[in-house]
GROMACS .gro file of N, CA and C in nm:
model
  456
    1MET      N    1  -4.197   0.722   0.118
    1MET     CA    2  -4.128   0.737  -0.010
    1MET      C    3  -3.991   0.799   0.015
    2MET      N    4  -3.893   0.758  -0.063
    2MET     CA    5  -3.757   0.808  -0.047
    2MET      C    6  -3.752   0.957  -0.080
    3ASP      N    7  -3.678   1.031   0.002
    3ASP     CA    8  -3.655   1.173  -0.022
    3ASP      C    9  -3.597   1.188  -0.163
    4PRO      N   10  -3.658   1.270  -0.248
    4PRO     CA   11  -3.610   1.282  -0.387
    4PRO      C   12  -3.465   1.331  -0.396
    5ARG      N   13  -3.420   1.409  -0.299
    5ARG     CA   14  -3.280   1.457  -0.301
    5ARG      C   15  -3.183   1.341  -0.277
    6ILE      N   16  -3.222   1.249  -0.190
    6ILE     CA   17  -3.139   1.131  -0.166
    6ILE      C   18  -3.140   1.042  -0.289
    7ALA      N   19  -3.257   1.020  -0.347
    7ALA     CA   20  -3.267   0.939  -0.469
    7ALA      C   21  -3.180   0.997  -0.580
    8GLN      N   22  -3.182   1.128  -0.595
    8GLN     CA   23  -3.101   1.194  -0.698
    8GLN      C   24  -2.952   1.176  -0.670
    9ALA      N   25  -2.911   1.191  -0.544
    9ALA     CA   26  -2.769   1.177  -0.508
    9ALA      C   27  -2.720   1.035  -0.532
   10LEU      N   28  -2.806   0.936  -0.515
   10LEU     CA   29  -2.766   0.797  -0.537
   10LEU      C   30  -2.771   0.757  -0.685
   11ALA      N   31  -2.838   0.836  -0.767
   11ALA     CA   32  -2.860   0.803  -0.908
   11ALA      C   33  -2.749   0.854  -0.997
   12ILE      N   34  -2.624   0.828  -0.958
   12ILE     CA   35  -2.513   0.874  -1.042
   12ILE      C   36  -2.510   0.795  -1.173
   13THR      N   37  -2.446   0.854  -1.272
   13THR     CA   38  -2.430   0.793  -1.404
   13THR      C   39  -2.286   0.814  -1.448
   14PRO      N   40  -2.246   0.758  -1.561
   14PRO     CA   41  -2.110   0.786  -1.611
   14PRO      C   42  -2.083   0.934  -1.634
   15ALA      N   43  -2.187   1.014  -1.647
   15ALA     CA   44  -2.167   1.158  -1.666
   15ALA      C   45  -2.146   1.232  -1.533
   16SER      N   46  -2.162   1.164  -1.421
   16SER     CA   47  -2.147   1.228  -1.290
   16SER      C   48  -2.002   1.265  -1.264
   17ARG      N   49  -1.985   1.379  -1.203
   17ARG     CA   50  -1.851   1.426  -1.170
   17ARG      C   51  -1.798   1.356  -1.046
   18ALA      N   52  -1.667   1.367  -1.024
   18ALA     CA   53  -1.602   1.303  -0.911
   18ALA      C   54  -1.667   1.342  -0.779
   19ARG      N   55  -1.698   1.468  -0.760
   19ARG     CA   56  -1.756   1.512  -0.632
   19ARG      C   57  -1.892   1.450  -0.607
   20GLU      N   58  -1.967   1.419  -0.713
   20GLU     CA   59  -2.098   1.355  -0.697
   20GLU      C   60  -2.085   1.209  -0.657
   21ARG      N   61  -1.971   1.149  -0.686
   21ARG     CA   62  -1.945   1.009  -0.654
   21ARG      C   63  -1.881   0.993  -0.517
   22THR      N   64  -1.834   1.104  -0.461
   22THR     CA   65  -1.756   1.101  -0.338
   22THR      C   66  -1.847   1.103  -0.216
   23ILE      N   67  -1.825   1.006  -0.130
   23ILE     CA   68  -1.899   0.994  -0.005
   23ILE      C   69  -1.800   0.965   0.106
   24ASP      N   70  -1.848   0.965   0.227
   24ASP     CA   71  -1.773   0.910   0.340
   24ASP      C   72  -1.846   0.785   0.383
   25ILE      N   73  -1.773   0.691   0.439
   25ILE     CA   74  -1.834   0.577   0.504
   25ILE      C   75  -1.776   0.567   0.644
   26THR      N   76  -1.859   0.525   0.737
   26THR     CA   77  -1.812   0.496   0.872
   26THR      C   78  -1.836   0.349   0.895
   27THR      N   79  -1.727   0.276   0.906
   27THR     CA   80  -1.732   0.133   0.932
   27THR      C   81  -1.688   0.107   1.075
   28THR      N   82  -1.711  -0.014   1.120
   28THR     CA   83  -1.663  -0.057   1.251
   28THR      C   84  -1.537  -0.139   1.229
   29GLY      N   85  -1.429  -0.102   1.294
   29GLY     CA   86  -1.302  -0.170   1.276
   29GLY      C   87  -1.311  -0.320   1.300
   30ALA      N   88  -1.256  -0.398   1.210
   30ALA     CA   89  -1.261  -0.544   1.220
   30ALA      C   90  -1.188  -0.594   1.344
   31ARG      N   91  -1.078  -0.532   1.379
   31ARG     CA   92  -1.001  -0.575   1.497
   31ARG      C   93  -1.029  -0.489   1.619
   32THR      N   94  -1.046  -0.359   1.598
   32THR     CA   95  -1.057  -0.268   1.713
   32THR      C   96  -1.199  -0.247   1.761
   33GLY      N   97  -1.296  -0.263   1.670
   33GLY     CA   98  -1.434  -0.234   1.706
   33GLY      C   99  -1.465  -0.085   1.709
   34ARG      N  100  -1.369  -0.004   1.672
   34ARG     CA  101  -1.386   0.142   1.673
   34ARG      C  102  -1.442   0.191   1.540
   35ALA      N  103  -1.514   0.303   1.547
   35ALA     CA  104  -1.568   0.364   1.426
   35ALA      C  105  -1.453   0.421   1.344
   36ARG      N  106  -1.457   0.396   1.214
   36ARG     CA  107  -1.355   0.446   1.119
   36ARG      C  108  -1.427   0.514   1.004
   37ARG      N  109  -1.398   0.644   0.985
   37ARG     CA  110  -1.462   0.719   0.876
   37ARG      C  111  -1.357   0.754   0.772
   38ILE      N  112  -1.390   0.723   0.647
   38ILE     CA  113  -1.300   0.755   0.535
   38ILE      C  114  -1.383   0.805   0.417
   39GLU      N  115  -1.312   0.869   0.324
   39GLU     CA  116  -1.375   0.916   0.201
   39GLU      C  117  -1.349   0.813   0.091
   40VAL      N  118  -1.454   0.779   0.015
   40VAL     CA  119  -1.443   0.684  -0.096
   40VAL      C  120  -1.538   0.728  -0.207
   41TRP      N  121  -1.526   0.660  -0.320
   41TRP     CA  122  -1.621   0.678  -0.429
   41TRP      C  123  -1.720   0.564  -0.425
   42PHE      N  124  -1.841   0.592  -0.474
   42PHE     CA  125  -1.935   0.483  -0.496
   42PHE      C  126  -1.969   0.479  -0.644
   43TYR      N  127  -2.019   0.366  -0.686
   43TYR     CA  128  -2.055   0.344  -0.826
   43TYR      C  129  -2.197   0.292  -0.832
   44ARG      N  130  -2.260   0.308  -0.946
   44ARG     CA  131  -2.395   0.255  -0.968
   44ARG      C  132  -2.393   0.181  -1.101
   45VAL      N  133  -2.424   0.053  -1.094
   45VAL     CA  134  -2.427  -0.033  -1.212
   45VAL      C  135  -2.558  -0.111  -1.208
   46ASP      N  136  -2.634  -0.106  -1.316
   46ASP     CA  137  -2.762  -0.176  -1.324
   46ASP      C  138  -2.852  -0.143  -1.205
   47GLU      N  139  -2.859  -0.014  -1.172
   47GLU     CA  140  -2.946   0.036  -1.064
   47GLU      C  141  -2.902  -0.008  -0.925
   48GLN      N  142  -2.787  -0.070  -0.912
   48GLN     CA  143  -2.736  -0.115  -0.783
   48GLN      C  144  -2.615  -0.029  -0.744
   49VAL      N  145  -2.605   0.005  -0.615
   49VAL     CA  146  -2.494   0.085  -0.564
   49VAL      C  147  -2.384  -0.009  -0.515
   50TYR      N  148  -2.259   0.026  -0.549
   50TYR     CA  149  -2.142  -0.053  -0.510
   50TYR      C  150  -2.034   0.037  -0.453
   51LEU      N  151  -1.950  -0.022  -0.368
   51LEU     CA  152  -1.826   0.040  -0.325
   51LEU      C  153  -1.713  -0.044  -0.383
   52SER      N  154  -1.611   0.025  -0.432
   52SER     CA  155  -1.492  -0.042  -0.480
   52SER      C  156  -1.380   0.061  -0.491
   53THR      N  157  -1.262   0.011  -0.517
   53THR     CA  158  -1.148   0.099  -0.543
   53THR      C  159  -1.061   0.032  -0.647
   54SER      N  160  -0.962   0.105  -0.693
   54SER     CA  161  -0.866   0.045  -0.784
   54SER      C  162  -0.801  -0.074  -0.715
   55PRO      N  163  -0.743  -0.165  -0.790
   55PRO     CA  164  -0.690  -0.288  -0.731
   55PRO      C  165  -0.591  -0.263  -0.617
   56ALA      N  166  -0.631  -0.310  -0.500
   56ALA     CA  167  -0.549  -0.300  -0.379
   56ALA      C  168  -0.626  -0.359  -0.262
   57SER      N  169  -0.557  -0.386  -0.156
   57SER     CA  170  -0.619  -0.432  -0.033
   57SER      C  171  -0.664  -0.308   0.046
   58ARG      N  172  -0.783  -0.309   0.102
   58ARG     CA  173  -0.837  -0.192   0.172
   58ARG      C  174  -0.891  -0.232   0.309
   59SER      N  175  -0.859  -0.151   0.410
   59SER     CA  176  -0.906  -0.181   0.545
   59SER      C  177  -1.058  -0.165   0.556
   60TRP      N  178  -1.117  -0.073   0.480
   60TRP     CA  179  -1.263  -0.058   0.488
   60TRP      C  180  -1.333  -0.185   0.444
   61TYR      N  181  -1.273  -0.258   0.350
   61TYR     CA  182  -1.332  -0.383   0.303
   61TYR      C  183  -1.328  -0.487   0.414
   62ALA      N  184  -1.215  -0.499   0.481
   62ALA     CA  185  -1.204  -0.592   0.594
   62ALA      C  186  -1.306  -0.557   0.702
   63ASN      N  187  -1.324  -0.428   0.725
   63ASN     CA  188  -1.422  -0.385   0.825
   63ASN      C  189  -1.563  -0.425   0.786
   64ILE      N  190  -1.600  -0.407   0.659
   64ILE     CA  191  -1.735  -0.444   0.614
   64ILE      C  192  -1.753  -0.596   0.616
   65LEU      N  193  -1.648  -0.671   0.584
   65LEU     CA  194  -1.659  -0.817   0.593
   65LEU      C  195  -1.689  -0.860   0.736
   66ALA      N  196  -1.622  -0.797   0.832
   66ALA     CA  197  -1.641  -0.832   0.973
   66ALA      C  198  -1.770  -0.774   1.030
   67ASN      N  199  -1.809  -0.657   0.985
   67ASN     CA  200  -1.926  -0.584   1.037
   67ASN      C  201  -2.000  -0.522   0.919
   68PRO      N  202  -2.092  -0.597   0.857
   68PRO     CA  203  -2.154  -0.550   0.732
   68PRO      C  204  -2.237  -0.422   0.743
   69GLU      N  205  -2.287  -0.388   0.862
   69GLU     CA  206  -2.366  -0.266   0.874
   69GLU      C  207  -2.273  -0.147   0.896
   70PHE      N  208  -2.295  -0.039   0.821
   70PHE     CA  209  -2.212   0.080   0.831
   70PHE      C  210  -2.295   0.202   0.793
   71LEU      N  211  -2.234   0.319   0.801
   71LEU     CA  212  -2.301   0.442   0.760
   71LEU      C  213  -2.244   0.491   0.628
   72PHE      N  214  -2.331   0.530   0.540
   72PHE     CA  215  -2.302   0.580   0.406
   72PHE      C  216  -2.340   0.728   0.410
   73HIS      N  217  -2.240   0.816   0.409
   73HIS     CA  218  -2.264   0.959   0.428
   73HIS      C  219  -2.264   1.033   0.293
   74LEU      N  220  -2.382   1.075   0.250
   74LEU     CA  221  -2.391   1.160   0.131
   74LEU      C  222  -2.348   1.300   0.172
   75LYS      N  223  -2.272   1.368   0.085
   75LYS     CA  224  -2.224   1.501   0.124
   75LYS      C  225  -2.222   1.602   0.010
   76HIS      N  226  -2.272   1.566  -0.106
   76HIS     CA  227  -2.276   1.661  -0.217
   76HIS      C  228  -2.418   1.663  -0.273
   77GLY      N  229  -2.476   1.781  -0.274
   77GLY     CA  230  -2.614   1.796  -0.321
   77GLY      C  231  -2.713   1.780  -0.207
   78VAL      N  232  -2.687   1.684  -0.121
   78VAL     CA  233  -2.769   1.661  -0.001
   78VAL      C  234  -2.679   1.598   0.104
   79ARG      N  235  -2.701   1.634   0.227
   79ARG     CA  236  -2.627   1.571   0.337
   79ARG      C  237  -2.721   1.473   0.405
   80ALA      N  238  -2.678   1.348   0.409
   80ALA     CA  239  -2.760   1.244   0.472
   80ALA      C  240  -2.669   1.132   0.519
   81ASP      N  241  -2.703   1.076   0.633
   81ASP     CA  242  -2.632   0.960   0.688
   81ASP      C  243  -2.726   0.841   0.674
   82LEU      N  244  -2.692   0.752   0.582
   82LEU     CA  245  -2.779   0.639   0.551
   82LEU      C  246  -2.723   0.511   0.613
   83ARG      N  247  -2.810   0.440   0.684
   83ARG     CA  248  -2.770   0.308   0.733
   83ARG      C  249  -2.759   0.217   0.612
   84ALA      N  250  -2.647   0.146   0.604
   84ALA     CA  251  -2.620   0.062   0.487
   84ALA      C  252  -2.572  -0.075   0.533
   85ILE      N  253  -2.596  -0.173   0.447
   85ILE     CA  254  -2.546  -0.308   0.470
   85ILE      C  255  -2.468  -0.348   0.345
   86GLY      N  256  -2.342  -0.388   0.367
   86GLY     CA  257  -2.255  -0.425   0.256
   86GLY      C  258  -2.242  -0.575   0.244
   87THR      N  259  -2.253  -0.624   0.121
   87THR     CA  260  -2.236  -0.766   0.093
   87THR      C  261  -2.126  -0.780  -0.012
   88PRO      N  262  -2.021  -0.855   0.020
   88PRO     CA  263  -1.914  -0.872  -0.079
   88PRO      C  264  -1.967  -0.945  -0.203
   89VAL      N  265  -1.923  -0.899  -0.318
   89VAL     CA  266  -1.959  -0.965  -0.445
   89VAL      C  267  -1.844  -1.058  -0.479
   90LEU      N  268  -1.871  -1.187  -0.470
   90LEU     CA  269  -1.766  -1.288  -0.491
   90LEU      C  270  -1.782  -1.365  -0.621
   91ASP      N  271  -1.904  -1.366  -0.677
   91ASP     CA  272  -1.929  -1.437  -0.801
   91ASP      C  273  -1.848  -1.374  -0.915
   92ARG      N  274  -1.763  -1.453  -0.977
   92ARG     CA  275  -1.672  -1.401  -1.079
   92ARG      C  276  -1.746  -1.336  -1.197
   93ALA      N  277  -1.854  -1.396  -1.242
   93ALA     CA  278  -1.929  -1.340  -1.355
   93ALA      C  279  -1.988  -1.204  -1.318
   94ARG      N  280  -2.042  -1.192  -1.197
   94ARG     CA  281  -2.099  -1.063  -1.155
   94ARG      C  282  -1.988  -0.960  -1.136
   95ARG      N  283  -1.876  -1.001  -1.076
   95ARG     CA  284  -1.762  -0.910  -1.058
   95ARG      C  285  -1.715  -0.858  -1.194
   96THR      N  286  -1.706  -0.947  -1.290
   96THR     CA  287  -1.660  -0.908  -1.424
   96THR      C  288  -1.756  -0.807  -1.486
   97ALA      N  289  -1.885  -0.832  -1.475
   97ALA     CA  290  -1.985  -0.740  -1.532
   97ALA      C  291  -1.978  -0.602  -1.465
   98VAL      N  292  -1.972  -0.600  -1.332
   98VAL     CA  293  -1.969  -0.473  -1.260
   98VAL      C  294  -1.838  -0.399  -1.288
   99PHE      N  295  -1.726  -0.470  -1.280
   99PHE     CA  296  -1.598  -0.403  -1.303
   99PHE      C  297  -1.583  -0.358  -1.448
  100SER      N  298  -1.641  -0.429  -1.542
  100SER     CA  299  -1.638  -0.384  -1.682
  100SER      C  300  -1.706  -0.248  -1.694
  101ALA      N  301  -1.820  -0.231  -1.628
  101ALA     CA  302  -1.890  -0.103  -1.631
  101ALA      C  303  -1.809   0.006  -1.560
  102ILE      N  304  -1.749  -0.027  -1.447
  102ILE     CA  305  -1.669   0.072  -1.372
  102ILE      C  306  -1.548   0.115  -1.453
  103VAL      N  307  -1.476   0.020  -1.510
  103VAL     CA  308  -1.356   0.053  -1.588
  103VAL      C  309  -1.394   0.134  -1.712
  104ASP      N  310  -1.503   0.096  -1.780
  104ASP     CA  311  -1.550   0.176  -1.895
  104ASP      C  312  -1.581   0.319  -1.852
  105ASP      N  313  -1.646   0.332  -1.737
  105ASP     CA  314  -1.679   0.463  -1.683
  105ASP      C  315  -1.553   0.544  -1.658
  106LEU      N  316  -1.454   0.485  -1.592
  106LEU     CA  317  -1.331   0.557  -1.558
  106LEU      C  318  -1.243   0.586  -1.680
  107ASN      N  319  -1.257   0.506  -1.787
  107ASN     CA  320  -1.175   0.526  -1.907
  107ASN      C  321  -1.243   0.610  -2.014
  108GLN      N  322  -1.359   0.664  -1.985
  108GLN     CA  323  -1.427   0.745  -2.087
  108GLN      C  324  -1.344   0.870  -2.119
  109PRO      N  325  -1.358   0.922  -2.240
  109PRO     CA  326  -1.280   1.041  -2.278
  109PRO      C  327  -1.303   1.159  -2.184
  110TRP      N  328  -1.428   1.177  -2.139
  110TRP     CA  329  -1.456   1.282  -2.041
  110TRP      C  330  -1.438   1.216  -1.905
  111ASN      N  331  -1.317   1.228  -1.853
  111ASN     CA  332  -1.280   1.160  -1.730
  111ASN      C  333  -1.336   1.236  -1.611
  112PRO      N  334  -1.424   1.172  -1.530
  112PRO     CA  335  -1.491   1.244  -1.422
  112PRO      C  336  -1.398   1.292  -1.311
  113ALA      N  337  -1.279   1.236  -1.301
  113ALA     CA  338  -1.191   1.276  -1.190
  113ALA      C  339  -1.053   1.318  -1.237
  114GLY      N  340  -1.031   1.316  -1.364
  114GLY     CA  341  -0.898   1.350  -1.413
  114GLY      C  342  -0.794   1.247  -1.374
  115ILE      N  343  -0.839   1.122  -1.355
  115ILE     CA  344  -0.743   1.017  -1.318
  115ILE      C  345  -0.666   0.972  -1.441
  116ARG      N  346  -0.550   0.915  -1.415
  116ARG     CA  347  -0.464   0.868  -1.524
  116ARG      C  348  -0.533   0.752  -1.596
  117GLN      N  349  -0.533   0.760  -1.729
  117GLN     CA  350  -0.594   0.656  -1.810
  117GLN      C  351  -0.489   0.589  -1.897
  118PRO      N  352  -0.509   0.467  -1.935
  118PRO     CA  353  -0.619   0.382  -1.892
  118PRO      C  354  -0.597   0.331  -1.749
  119VAL      N  355  -0.708   0.304  -1.681
  119VAL     CA  356  -0.697   0.245  -1.547
  119VAL      C  357  -0.659   0.098  -1.565
  120GLU      N  358  -0.631   0.032  -1.454
  120GLU     CA  359  -0.590  -0.108  -1.459
  120GLU      C  360  -0.692  -0.189  -1.540
  121PRO      N  361  -0.647  -0.295  -1.608
  121PRO     CA  362  -0.739  -0.377  -1.688
  121PRO      C  363  -0.848  -0.442  -1.600
  122VAL      N  364  -0.963  -0.468  -1.661
  122VAL     CA  365  -1.075  -0.530  -1.591
  122VAL      C  366  -1.030  -0.656  -1.517
  123GLU      N  367  -0.948  -0.737  -1.581
  123GLU     CA  368  -0.905  -0.863  -1.519
  123GLU      C  369  -0.834  -0.839  -1.385
  124GLU      N  370  -0.758  -0.731  -1.377
  124GLU     CA  371  -0.688  -0.699  -1.252
  124GLU      C  372  -0.788  -0.655  -1.144
  125TRP      N  373  -0.888  -0.575  -1.184
  125TRP     CA  374  -0.991  -0.535  -1.089
  125TRP      C  375  -1.064  -0.659  -1.036
  126VAL      N  376  -1.102  -0.749  -1.126
  126VAL     CA  377  -1.176  -0.870  -1.087
  126VAL      C  378  -1.092  -0.954  -0.990
  127ALA      N  379  -0.963  -0.965  -1.016
  127ALA     CA  380  -0.876  -1.048  -0.933
  127ALA      C  381  -0.844  -0.987  -0.797
  128VAL      N  382  -0.834  -0.854  -0.788
  128VAL     CA  383  -0.775  -0.793  -0.669
  128VAL      C  384  -0.865  -0.692  -0.597
  129SER      N  385  -0.950  -0.621  -0.668
  129SER     CA  386  -1.025  -0.512  -0.605
  129SER      C  387  -1.139  -0.561  -0.517
  130PRO      N  388  -1.160  -0.491  -0.404
  130PRO     CA  389  -1.279  -0.521  -0.325
  130PRO      C  390  -1.403  -0.474  -0.400
  131LEU      N  391  -1.512  -0.546  -0.384
  131LEU     CA  392  -1.638  -0.506  -0.445
  131LEU      C  393  -1.750  -0.541  -0.348
  132VAL      N  394  -1.826  -0.439  -0.309
  132VAL     CA  395  -1.932  -0.456  -0.211
  132VAL      C  396  -2.061  -0.399  -0.268
  133SER      N  397  -2.165  -0.481  -0.267
  133SER     CA  398  -2.299  -0.438  -0.304
  133SER      C  399  -2.364  -0.376  -0.180
  134ILE      N  400  -2.434  -0.264  -0.200
  134ILE     CA  401  -2.489  -0.189  -0.087
  134ILE      C  402  -2.642  -0.192  -0.088
  135ARG      N  403  -2.698  -0.220   0.030
  135ARG     CA  404  -2.842  -0.209   0.054
  135ARG      C  405  -2.864  -0.100   0.156
  136PHE      N  406  -2.976  -0.030   0.142
  136PHE     CA  407  -3.016   0.074   0.235
  136PHE      C  408  -3.149   0.032   0.297
  137PRO      N  409  -3.145  -0.044   0.406
  137PRO     CA  410  -3.270  -0.101   0.460
  137PRO      C  411  -3.374   0.003   0.498
  138ASP      N  412  -3.334   0.116   0.552
  138ASP     CA  413  -3.432   0.218   0.591
  138ASP      C  414  -3.502   0.277   0.468
  139LEU      N  415  -3.430   0.293   0.358
  139LEU     CA  416  -3.490   0.346   0.235
  139LEU      C  417  -3.583   0.242   0.173
  140GLU      N  418  -3.544   0.115   0.180
  140GLU     CA  419  -3.630   0.008   0.128
  140GLU      C  420  -3.758   0.000   0.207
  141GLU      N  421  -3.748   0.013   0.340
  141GLU     CA  422  -3.867   0.008   0.426
  141GLU      C  423  -3.959   0.125   0.397
  142SER      N  424  -3.902   0.245   0.375
  142SER     CA  425  -3.987   0.361   0.349
  142SER      C  426  -4.060   0.346   0.215
  143ASP      N  427  -3.995   0.284   0.117
  143ASP     CA  428  -4.060   0.262  -0.012
  143ASP      C  429  -4.173   0.160   0.001
  144ARG      N  430  -4.152   0.056   0.082
  144ARG     CA  431  -4.256  -0.046   0.103
  144ARG      C  432  -4.369   0.007   0.189
  145ALA      N  433  -4.341   0.101   0.280
  145ALA     CA  434  -4.440   0.148   0.375
  145ALA      C  435  -4.545   0.239   0.312
  146THR      N  436  -4.517   0.296   0.196
  146THR     CA  437  -4.611   0.386   0.130
  146THR      C  438  -4.700   0.304   0.038
  147PRO      N  439  -4.831   0.295   0.070
  147PRO     CA  440  -4.922   0.218  -0.017
  147PRO      C  441  -4.925   0.273  -0.158
  148GLU      N  442  -4.943   0.184  -0.253
  148GLU     CA  443  -4.951   0.226  -0.393
  148GLU      C  444  -5.068   0.324  -0.409
  149GLY      N  445  -5.044   0.432  -0.479
  149GLY     CA  446  -5.146   0.532  -0.501
  149GLY      C  447  -5.148   0.640  -0.392
  150ASP      N  448  -5.073   0.618  -0.284
  150ASP     CA  449  -5.064   0.717  -0.177
  150ASP      C  450  -4.982   0.834  -0.229
  151PRO      N  451  -5.031   0.956  -0.219
  151PRO     CA  452  -4.958   1.071  -0.276
  151PRO      C  453  -4.833   1.111  -0.200
  152ARG      N  454  -4.804   1.048  -0.086
  152ARG     CA  455  -4.685   1.087  -0.008
  152ARG      C  456  -4.560   1.070  -0.082
   0.00000   0.00000   0.00000
């Protein structure tokens, strides 16, 4: 069963503060093959974890496209290095749905990060922003490995 502290750290909502959304990721460089660690925000929409940023080109996205497996480092509330696999979200309808939720979250009156509002329009995010859906294979395996009714 997934560690409840990890589950809680991944279960962010629009009410979550900026620090709760902030993680580090370590990707493998698309050209260099070297480990690259940066700080980013993650989002959760419809129970799925995503990485994205405001509209721009990002090297971490190129790295994940070239090398989908990376490390997702939780650092607030619990410290954990999670093996992750990133899949780019290319379907326009899904991108629109996810970015609509992200933009609504960032434009709420109680701004979780004090960022300038309004943020770029949804259409700009859909057209330009990287969007990666995240899977945590080790967490999925641990959930499957515990038989139903097992108290673990």
